[in-house]
Amino acid sequence: MLWSFCVLLGCQIAGAILREMLGLPIPGTVIGLGLLLALLCTFGQRDKPDLLPAGDALLPYLGLFFVPPGVAAVLQLRHISHAYLPVAAGILVSSVLTLAVTGLTAQALLAWQERRAAAGARVVTNNAATGNLS
Amino acid sequence: MRVAVALLPTLTAVRPLLPMAATLLSYEGGLRLQRYFRGNALANPVLIAVTTIVAALSWVDDPKAEYTAGVQSLALLLGPTTVALALPLYRSLPRIRVSLVAVFVSVAAGAVTAAASAVCIASLLGASDLILRSIATKSVTAAIAMAVAPQIGGDPALAAGLAVLTGIIGAVICGWVLDWTGVRDPRARGLATGVAAHGIGTARILAMDAEAGAFSGLAMGLAGLAAGIGLPLLYAWFAP
């Protein structure tokens, strides 16, 4: 448990150092996420249930950890109370549009890719429709 | 009355503990409400905890300093937990690998929509220049928004605030909008939530469906990357 927590912290620290050294506009945690993914791809066993116990223990509380920055953000927004309407409308309408555009594009493309994969596989085997190709 | 006066020194001693207690209690309360209302989107634990605490802090002189100091240890865990999002991503990698085209195209379309539509709408409604430059990063995770905002002439603190607000709003409305537009594929739902509502949306959708959560985390990372690289480049080209 503690070891896996150290792995998470190590990736975060390595990400922060890389960010400083390369001057990237991405935060260290996101680089750390990429590093951990690379580590898992190299050394991980996908079927092992206790691959990274600290990660599985922390992830259900992701929402809780957003409460402190959330409170700080809402307190910060008091400074722009004069622009309440454009900001609220911008965020709300844009969020609806973004959800719809991304979701519909993804759903259509996923269905298209699966149809194509199934059509390609049918030539080789009749088992294509089950999707157990890999 | 006499009891209250006698308790006063004790109250001062426990005061640094109150922000943490209030955060855990209000979040747990939010979780229970969410269960009671069978996952109704408005009963979002992040939304409930944030509003409760902001309301409670209106009695405090310097709310930001006192609260931030009290929950520092909790805020510290956000980093390792974000790194841990690699875990659901890794477990869904075989399913992600066969849908890379869909992932990249939809995230790119969503990231452009998120930034462009927010700036256009706020601009039409007469928002100031500083707000426009800070709202462009509203859909990426707050840490990226803070890093990118100064590069495009925005305010980092304001950009972080708008990003968190967008995350909360997105986490509340994502279920309704995706149901209403007929997006049923959990992978597509995850991608949409990750692009529109970054980490807060990912937290919400991860609690319901591990695979959708993995796609949401992936979309959040890719959309952040796109904004982190794309917006400063756009600004360099079109800067007045």
PDB file of C-alpha atoms in Angstrom, chain A residues 5 8-9 11-12 19 25-27 29-30 32-33 36-37 40-41 44-46 48-49 51-52 55-56 58-78 80 82-83 85-87 89-107 109-110 112-114, chain B residues 23-24 27 46 49-50 53-54 57 64 67 71 74 77 79-91 93-94 98-99 101-102 105-106 110 113-114 117-118 121-122 125 131 138 143-144 147 151 157-158 161-162 164-166 169 173-174 177-178 181-185 187-188 191-192 195-196 199-200 203 225 228:
ATOM      1  CA  PHE A   5       1.593   5.496  -2.772  1.00  0.00           C
ATOM      2  CA  LEU A   8       2.216   7.767  -7.290  1.00  0.00           C
ATOM      3  CA  LEU A   9       4.189  10.506  -5.513  1.00  0.00           C
ATOM      4  CA  CYS A  11       5.506   9.964 -10.777  1.00  0.00           C
ATOM      5  CA  GLN A  12       4.072  13.302  -9.660  1.00  0.00           C
ATOM      6  CA  ARG A  19       7.797  20.264 -16.509  1.00  0.00           C
ATOM      7  CA  PRO A  25       2.530  24.365 -20.344  1.00  0.00           C
ATOM      8  CA  ILE A  26       1.062  21.117 -18.923  1.00  0.00           C
ATOM      9  CA  PRO A  27       0.978  20.584 -15.134  1.00  0.00           C
ATOM     10  CA  THR A  29       0.424  15.842 -12.410  1.00  0.00           C
ATOM     11  CA  VAL A  30      -0.680  15.294 -16.012  1.00  0.00           C
ATOM     12  CA  GLY A  32       3.065  12.172 -13.999  1.00  0.00           C
ATOM     13  CA  LEU A  33      -0.119  10.466 -15.242  1.00  0.00           C
ATOM     14  CA  LEU A  36       2.708   6.126 -14.653  1.00  0.00           C
ATOM     15  CA  LEU A  37       0.867   4.898 -17.739  1.00  0.00           C
ATOM     16  CA  LEU A  40       2.266   0.280 -16.199  1.00  0.00           C
ATOM     17  CA  CYS A  41       2.569  -0.565 -19.878  1.00  0.00           C
ATOM     18  CA  GLY A  44       2.231  -3.952 -15.220  1.00  0.00           C
ATOM     19  CA  GLN A  45       0.069  -7.045 -15.358  1.00  0.00           C
ATOM     20  CA  ARG A  46      -3.398  -5.977 -16.441  1.00  0.00           C
ATOM     21  CA  LYS A  48      -3.645  -8.332 -11.343  1.00  0.00           C
ATOM     22  CA  PRO A  49      -6.361  -6.873  -9.085  1.00  0.00           C
ATOM     23  CA  LEU A  51      -1.758  -3.627  -9.144  1.00  0.00           C
ATOM     24  CA  LEU A  52      -1.549  -0.276  -7.386  1.00  0.00           C
ATOM     25  CA  GLY A  55      -4.451   4.302  -6.585  1.00  0.00           C
ATOM     26  CA  ASP A  56      -7.576   2.182  -6.223  1.00  0.00           C
ATOM     27  CA  LEU A  58      -7.655   7.169  -3.650  1.00  0.00           C
ATOM     28  CA  LEU A  59      -9.636   7.254  -6.917  1.00  0.00           C
ATOM     29  CA  PRO A  60     -13.126   6.941  -5.367  1.00  0.00           C
ATOM     30  CA  TYR A  61     -12.355  10.178  -3.438  1.00  0.00           C
ATOM     31  CA  LEU A  62     -11.282  12.194  -6.495  1.00  0.00           C
ATOM     32  CA  GLY A  63     -14.387  14.365  -6.107  1.00  0.00           C
ATOM     33  CA  LEU A  64     -13.603  15.114  -2.449  1.00  0.00           C
ATOM     34  CA  PHE A  65     -10.150  16.408  -3.345  1.00  0.00           C
ATOM     35  CA  PHE A  66     -11.735  18.927  -5.706  1.00  0.00           C
ATOM     36  CA  VAL A  67     -13.654  20.586  -2.853  1.00  0.00           C
ATOM     37  CA  PRO A  68     -10.753  22.777  -1.566  1.00  0.00           C
ATOM     38  CA  PRO A  69      -9.921  24.190  -5.047  1.00  0.00           C
ATOM     39  CA  GLY A  70     -13.668  24.466  -5.674  1.00  0.00           C
ATOM     40  CA  VAL A  71     -14.187  26.649  -2.599  1.00  0.00           C
ATOM     41  CA  ALA A  72     -11.151  28.783  -3.483  1.00  0.00           C
ATOM     42  CA  ALA A  73     -12.515  29.191  -7.025  1.00  0.00           C
ATOM     43  CA  VAL A  74     -15.996  30.261  -5.933  1.00  0.00           C
ATOM     44  CA  LEU A  75     -14.505  32.773  -3.465  1.00  0.00           C
ATOM     45  CA  GLN A  76     -12.329  34.065  -6.307  1.00  0.00           C
ATOM     46  CA  LEU A  77     -15.365  34.564  -8.582  1.00  0.00           C
ATOM     47  CA  ARG A  78     -16.737  37.254  -6.245  1.00  0.00           C
ATOM     48  CA  ILE A  80     -16.239  39.333 -11.288  1.00  0.00           C
ATOM     49  CA  HIS A  82     -20.376  42.484 -12.451  1.00  0.00           C
ATOM     50  CA  ALA A  83     -19.970  40.030 -15.361  1.00  0.00           C
ATOM     51  CA  LEU A  85     -24.505  36.899 -16.879  1.00  0.00           C
ATOM     52  CA  PRO A  86     -21.980  36.596 -19.763  1.00  0.00           C
ATOM     53  CA  VAL A  87     -19.829  34.229 -17.703  1.00  0.00           C
ATOM     54  CA  ALA A  89     -24.322  31.919 -20.034  1.00  0.00           C
ATOM     55  CA  GLY A  90     -20.966  31.324 -21.718  1.00  0.00           C
ATOM     56  CA  ILE A  91     -20.098  28.411 -19.453  1.00  0.00           C
ATOM     57  CA  LEU A  92     -23.547  26.807 -19.515  1.00  0.00           C
ATOM     58  CA  VAL A  93     -24.242  27.020 -23.269  1.00  0.00           C
ATOM     59  CA  SER A  94     -20.664  26.139 -24.163  1.00  0.00           C
ATOM     60  CA  SER A  95     -20.758  23.098 -21.846  1.00  0.00           C
ATOM     61  CA  VAL A  96     -23.972  21.820 -23.468  1.00  0.00           C
ATOM     62  CA  LEU A  97     -22.475  22.323 -26.947  1.00  0.00           C
ATOM     63  CA  THR A  98     -19.164  20.669 -25.990  1.00  0.00           C
ATOM     64  CA  LEU A  99     -20.886  17.631 -24.454  1.00  0.00           C
ATOM     65  CA  ALA A 100     -23.147  17.223 -27.487  1.00  0.00           C
ATOM     66  CA  VAL A 101     -20.430  17.745 -30.137  1.00  0.00           C
ATOM     67  CA  THR A 102     -17.891  15.441 -28.449  1.00  0.00           C
ATOM     68  CA  GLY A 103     -20.419  12.766 -27.496  1.00  0.00           C
ATOM     69  CA  LEU A 104     -22.145  12.583 -30.876  1.00  0.00           C
ATOM     70  CA  THR A 105     -18.866  12.671 -32.851  1.00  0.00           C
ATOM     71  CA  ALA A 106     -17.353   9.953 -30.655  1.00  0.00           C
ATOM     72  CA  GLN A 107     -20.449   7.751 -30.789  1.00  0.00           C
ATOM     73  CA  LEU A 109     -17.009   7.326 -35.137  1.00  0.00           C
ATOM     74  CA  LEU A 110     -16.913   4.421 -32.645  1.00  0.00           C
ATOM     75  CA  TRP A 112     -18.186   3.379 -37.803  1.00  0.00           C
ATOM     76  CA  GLN A 113     -14.868   1.927 -36.631  1.00  0.00           C
ATOM     77  CA  GLU A 114     -16.585  -1.144 -35.234  1.00  0.00           C
TER      78      GLU A 114
ATOM     79  CA  THR B  23     -15.292  19.500   4.183  1.00  0.00           C
ATOM     80  CA  LEU B  24     -15.479  15.799   5.055  1.00  0.00           C
ATOM     81  CA  TYR B  27     -19.032  15.848   1.198  1.00  0.00           C
ATOM     82  CA  VAL B  46     -18.803  18.386  -4.948  1.00  0.00           C
ATOM     83  CA  ALA B  49     -19.877  20.529  -0.297  1.00  0.00           C
ATOM     84  CA  VAL B  50     -18.634  23.672  -2.078  1.00  0.00           C
ATOM     85  CA  ILE B  53     -18.654  25.607   2.859  1.00  0.00           C
ATOM     86  CA  VAL B  54     -18.853  28.903   0.946  1.00  0.00           C
ATOM     87  CA  LEU B  57     -17.380  30.875   5.379  1.00  0.00           C
ATOM     88  CA  LYS B  64      -9.797  32.086   1.841  1.00  0.00           C
ATOM     89  CA  TYR B  67      -9.999  27.625   4.815  1.00  0.00           C
ATOM     90  CA  VAL B  71      -7.535  21.767   4.215  1.00  0.00           C
ATOM     91  CA  LEU B  74      -6.573  17.217   1.753  1.00  0.00           C
ATOM     92  CA  LEU B  77      -3.923  14.392  -2.231  1.00  0.00           C
ATOM     93  CA  GLY B  79      -1.996  15.384  -7.190  1.00  0.00           C
ATOM     94  CA  PRO B  80      -1.322  11.670  -6.530  1.00  0.00           C
ATOM     95  CA  THR B  81      -4.989  10.884  -7.259  1.00  0.00           C
ATOM     96  CA  THR B  82      -4.762  12.620 -10.642  1.00  0.00           C
ATOM     97  CA  VAL B  83      -1.634  10.557 -11.364  1.00  0.00           C
ATOM     98  CA  ALA B  84      -3.603   7.441 -10.337  1.00  0.00           C
ATOM     99  CA  LEU B  85      -6.048   8.111 -13.209  1.00  0.00           C
ATOM    100  CA  ALA B  86      -3.439   6.220 -15.249  1.00  0.00           C
ATOM    101  CA  LEU B  87      -4.831   3.081 -13.608  1.00  0.00           C
ATOM    102  CA  PRO B  88      -8.345   2.982 -15.166  1.00  0.00           C
ATOM    103  CA  LEU B  89      -6.719   4.244 -18.358  1.00  0.00           C
ATOM    104  CA  TYR B  90      -4.278   1.320 -18.342  1.00  0.00           C
ATOM    105  CA  ARG B  91      -7.045  -1.201 -17.671  1.00  0.00           C
ATOM    106  CA  LEU B  93      -6.095   0.389 -22.941  1.00  0.00           C
ATOM    107  CA  PRO B  94      -7.074  -2.586 -25.148  1.00  0.00           C
ATOM    108  CA  VAL B  98      -8.943   0.060 -31.225  1.00  0.00           C
ATOM    109  CA  SER B  99     -10.816   3.383 -31.080  1.00  0.00           C
ATOM    110  CA  VAL B 101      -9.450   7.657 -34.444  1.00  0.00           C
ATOM    111  CA  ALA B 102     -12.751   8.256 -32.640  1.00  0.00           C
ATOM    112  CA  VAL B 105     -11.228  13.373 -33.682  1.00  0.00           C
ATOM    113  CA  SER B 106     -13.982  13.777 -31.077  1.00  0.00           C
ATOM    114  CA  GLY B 110     -14.877  19.087 -28.489  1.00  0.00           C
ATOM    115  CA  THR B 113     -16.053  23.841 -29.470  1.00  0.00           C
ATOM    116  CA  ALA B 114     -15.370  24.379 -25.754  1.00  0.00           C
ATOM    117  CA  SER B 117     -18.200  28.811 -28.063  1.00  0.00           C
ATOM    118  CA  ALA B 118     -17.399  30.109 -24.568  1.00  0.00           C
ATOM    119  CA  ILE B 121     -21.035  33.744 -26.202  1.00  0.00           C
ATOM    120  CA  ALA B 122     -19.336  35.738 -23.445  1.00  0.00           C
ATOM    121  CA  LEU B 125     -22.981  39.332 -23.969  1.00  0.00           C
ATOM    122  CA  ILE B 131     -12.702  37.589 -18.868  1.00  0.00           C
ATOM    123  CA  LYS B 138     -12.656  26.995 -18.926  1.00  0.00           C
ATOM    124  CA  ALA B 143      -3.867  23.477 -13.155  1.00  0.00           C
ATOM    125  CA  ILE B 144      -3.569  23.663 -16.959  1.00  0.00           C
ATOM    126  CA  ALA B 147      -0.532  27.688 -16.688  1.00  0.00           C
ATOM    127  CA  GLN B 151       0.309  33.048 -22.022  1.00  0.00           C
ATOM    128  CA  ALA B 157      -6.634  32.883 -10.667  1.00  0.00           C
ATOM    129  CA  LEU B 158      -9.747  33.870 -12.640  1.00  0.00           C
ATOM    130  CA  GLY B 161     -12.043  29.786 -10.911  1.00  0.00           C
ATOM    131  CA  LEU B 162     -13.892  29.592 -14.235  1.00  0.00           C
ATOM    132  CA  VAL B 164     -13.652  24.776 -11.531  1.00  0.00           C
ATOM    133  CA  LEU B 165     -17.084  26.359 -12.065  1.00  0.00           C
ATOM    134  CA  THR B 166     -17.268  24.743 -15.516  1.00  0.00           C
ATOM    135  CA  ILE B 169     -21.682  22.696 -13.948  1.00  0.00           C
ATOM    136  CA  ILE B 173     -25.562  18.568 -16.534  1.00  0.00           C
ATOM    137  CA  CYS B 174     -23.531  15.872 -18.349  1.00  0.00           C
ATOM    138  CA  VAL B 177     -27.342  16.506 -22.015  1.00  0.00           C
ATOM    139  CA  LEU B 178     -25.939  13.121 -23.098  1.00  0.00           C
ATOM    140  CA  THR B 181     -28.790  14.000 -27.387  1.00  0.00           C
ATOM    141  CA  GLY B 182     -28.953  10.191 -27.474  1.00  0.00           C
ATOM    142  CA  VAL B 183     -25.296   9.477 -26.603  1.00  0.00           C
ATOM    143  CA  ARG B 184     -25.569   6.008 -25.030  1.00  0.00           C
ATOM    144  CA  ASP B 185     -22.125   4.495 -25.680  1.00  0.00           C
ATOM    145  CA  ARG B 187     -17.011   5.400 -24.112  1.00  0.00           C
ATOM    146  CA  ALA B 188     -18.550   8.380 -25.942  1.00  0.00           C
ATOM    147  CA  LEU B 191     -15.004  11.306 -23.780  1.00  0.00           C
ATOM    148  CA  ALA B 192     -17.650  14.056 -23.792  1.00  0.00           C
ATOM    149  CA  VAL B 195     -13.546  17.264 -22.604  1.00  0.00           C
ATOM    150  CA  ALA B 196     -16.369  19.429 -21.203  1.00  0.00           C
ATOM    151  CA  GLY B 199     -11.424  16.262 -13.527  1.00  0.00           C
ATOM    152  CA  ILE B 200     -14.661  17.092 -11.731  1.00  0.00           C
ATOM    153  CA  ALA B 203     -14.781  12.067 -10.788  1.00  0.00           C
ATOM    154  CA  LEU B 225      -2.762  19.013 -23.966  1.00  0.00           C
ATOM    155  CA  GLY B 228      -1.942  23.922 -23.526  1.00  0.00           C
TER     156      GLY B 228
END
